[in-house]
Amino acid sequence: MVRLRIRAEGVVQGVGFRPYVHNLALKYNLKGWVLNSPSGVLIEVEGEKAPFFLRELRDNPPPLAVLETLEVEELEPVGYAEFQIRSSRTEEEPITLIPPDVATCEDCLREMRDPSDRRYRYPFLNCTNCGPRFTIIESLPYDRARTSMKKFPMCPDCEREYHDIRDRRYHAQPVACPKCGPKLSLKEGERVLFEEEALKRAKVLLREGKTLAIKGLGGFHLACDATNEEAVIRLRERKGRPSKALAIMVPSLEVAQSLAWVSEEAQRELTGWRRPIVILPKREGTPLAPSLSADNNRIGIMLPYTPLHHLLLEEFQALVMTSANESGEPLVASNEEALSKLSAVADAFLWHDREIVQKLDDSVLGSYSRGIQMVRRARGYAPFPFKLWGNFPSILATGAEMKNTFSLTKRNYLFLSHHIGDLENWESYEHFLSSLEHLKALYQIEPEVVAYDLHPQYIVTQYALSLNVGMKIPVQHHHAHIASVLFEHRIFHPVIGVSCDGTGYGDDGAIWGMEFLIADLWSYKRFGHLDYLPLLGGEEAIRQPWRMAVSHLLNAEGGSPVLSLKIFPEIGEERMKVLEAQWRKGFGSPQTSSAGRLFDTISAILGFSREISYEGQAAIILEREAEKGRSVIPLNFPNKEEDRFLLDPAPMVRELAYRKLRGENPRDLALSFHEAFARGILEGCKWGRERYAISQVVLSGGVFQNLLLLARLLEMLEQEGFKVLLPRNLPVNDGAISVGQGAIACAKLEEKCA
Ligand code: ZN
Ligand code: ZN
Ligand code: FE
């Protein structure tokens, strides 16, 4: 006879953990109990086979559970009479976590393909281990009546399974079958088809090259046949998305491998239950439409994650599956909105009558030689929290303006919102507000503190300043970038933080973007940066990379416009005079140390992209071309001062311009620039290490989405003996800013209390 007391911590709530434990105890004929407590799930089992129970719990936990800690203690047997699921201890109400949405599991797929199963070919089947969660939950506690499944009363068969603890669907809130659940339909003009008929017709339309609006878990996708170039071009024209890459969905891992290079790590991500889009290096000579991602050598691929996707992909190699939205607006999620906003874009609607409560984009990861990078954190991840290092008052961190996310904290949890997007218009700001209200209500959080970005023009900063809370904590953008990584890796000592991005408001009022910091969670010191230049024409310079190139060229030539005119003859002397005057006086042109604008500059000088249609395009094309470069010319990117690390871009810009004019291969020049840029960072880190005796480096900021740069930089830093930390479960771009703000706010609050 053995009695074991077990404490399991990690992801153990909302994943069917207690019924699993109950069944396991029955299997080994054990007595005892299980209960949820604030410190995790507590279990006591008593009986001869208790060690077997423990082994199976450890080796084979429920599919969605993540066991971070498993403590075991052996005790004297007390002679329990039965096994019970006890109600939670209530000294401190545990925070009930909301599970993320989960891709259809293998068991459900088997049923979906079994002609004798009552859920045969049913597009909405799910179970305890899979299905919609966050996207359908209206409020807590999580049960069917508080989800958008409430309008579908269970039929007797579903009800029976739901109440049977031995069934895979025991207490699975969204369970449904063809008799009682949501129904698939296709609306094509005035014609409406249902179920199998709808699916058949949808496939015919897709085969004909038509564009479909398809309702998924977190919103609508626009879909077309990804091997049909004409269809892809038509979808682009209608959506007003001329060149930004489109993601595709393919039926299986094998097909993904035939279209792209899939590393082992990427394979795990592609096939895991979160089912993100993974950006992979493209193979040559595939049947994919060339215009899917013409700007880069990569393609975003995901595998089906709902039963409907599996059914649709039965007959296709690849479908475009891009978020359905009007340019700059959030995802379209309701049928009414789809009708009003997508009628001019889609030839037909393949949808259903289950409402989407929370709009949620697909998550995006990048795959490269050094592993996996998170680009966008949404479906499959949100709203699962990160643990803080202590208990704190509730904080709201409002994030940045582009790729916005916000964070809310409660006790020792930090809840990072899903990707909200670029807050460029009223619709996206509304999405921010409604998502914030939803998460606040779900977790019952009333923030006492707000943390926000210094940028006075960020709408989320203005929102933060308008709140009536006890304490407001401003956070510098690049400090937040570095702090997000420190928080993720639980680092509390100072590091060398290198933050490279497009725009971040500096504490001197300039637009920062290539920053060298000594930073911990509490404070930072800026010991270096790219030298300032005018952001010629302000925001216009972001959409028109040639403007920033002119600023750099004027700077490199001591104000002379000759070289600028040789590189951009179309500007003409008259207009150049105006630009020159603007440059000298700085009118409407704030000072900037932006790394993003330096990439734009080089892309424009080398003739790749003088104007862009989406954020980051010039740098993306520059990376594509550099990847095809063969030889590296050493370029000079020096530090121009003694007492701080001030990178001077002038010699490099001048040399690249002259070499371009001499007709040298622009791909080699692009590659040489990447090399010089990485070396500039390396030199900055060495400078910092010598003076501050710190050899741990944190890299963060949107520029590090450039994987060619990142891989080379990691190589250089490691060769020189630096220990490098990157974000892994947080985006490297502004999607992590709110986490950095939240972590810094916690640190400041701690300091205040100490
Ligand atoms: Zn399932
Ligand atoms: Zn049913
Ligand atoms: Fe940033």
PDB file of C-alpha atoms and ligand atoms in Angstrom, residues 102-109 111 125-131 133 168-169, ligand 1:
ATOM      1  CA  VAL A 102      -7.116  24.129 -30.256  1.00  0.00           C
ATOM      2  CA  ALA A 103      -6.738  22.499 -33.682  1.00  0.00           C
ATOM      3  CA  THR A 104      -8.879  19.447 -34.431  1.00  0.00           C
ATOM      4  CA  CYS A 105      -7.370  16.363 -32.786  1.00  0.00           C
ATOM      5  CA  GLU A 106      -6.585  13.011 -34.399  1.00  0.00           C
ATOM      6  CA  ASP A 107      -9.461  11.240 -32.639  1.00  0.00           C
ATOM      7  CA  CYS A 108     -11.972  13.727 -34.000  1.00  0.00           C
ATOM      8  CA  LEU A 109     -10.461  13.477 -37.492  1.00  0.00           C
ATOM      9  CA  GLU A 111     -14.520  10.089 -36.484  1.00  0.00           C
ATOM     10  CA  LEU A 125     -17.000  18.285 -34.427  1.00  0.00           C
ATOM     11  CA  ASN A 126     -14.690  18.756 -31.438  1.00  0.00           C
ATOM     12  CA  CYS A 127     -13.939  17.246 -28.036  1.00  0.00           C
ATOM     13  CA  THR A 128     -12.207  17.896 -24.697  1.00  0.00           C
ATOM     14  CA  ASN A 129      -8.877  17.885 -26.505  1.00  0.00           C
ATOM     15  CA  CYS A 130      -9.735  20.205 -29.368  1.00  0.00           C
ATOM     16  CA  GLY A 131     -12.022  22.880 -30.747  1.00  0.00           C
ATOM     17  CA  ARG A 133     -12.329  28.081 -26.826  1.00  0.00           C
ATOM     18  CA  ARG A 168     -13.653  11.900 -24.535  1.00  0.00           C
ATOM     19  CA  ARG A 169     -16.323  14.582 -24.588  1.00  0.00           C
TER      20      ARG A 169
HETATM   21 ZN    ZN B   1     -11.001  16.312 -30.693  1.00  0.00          ZN
END
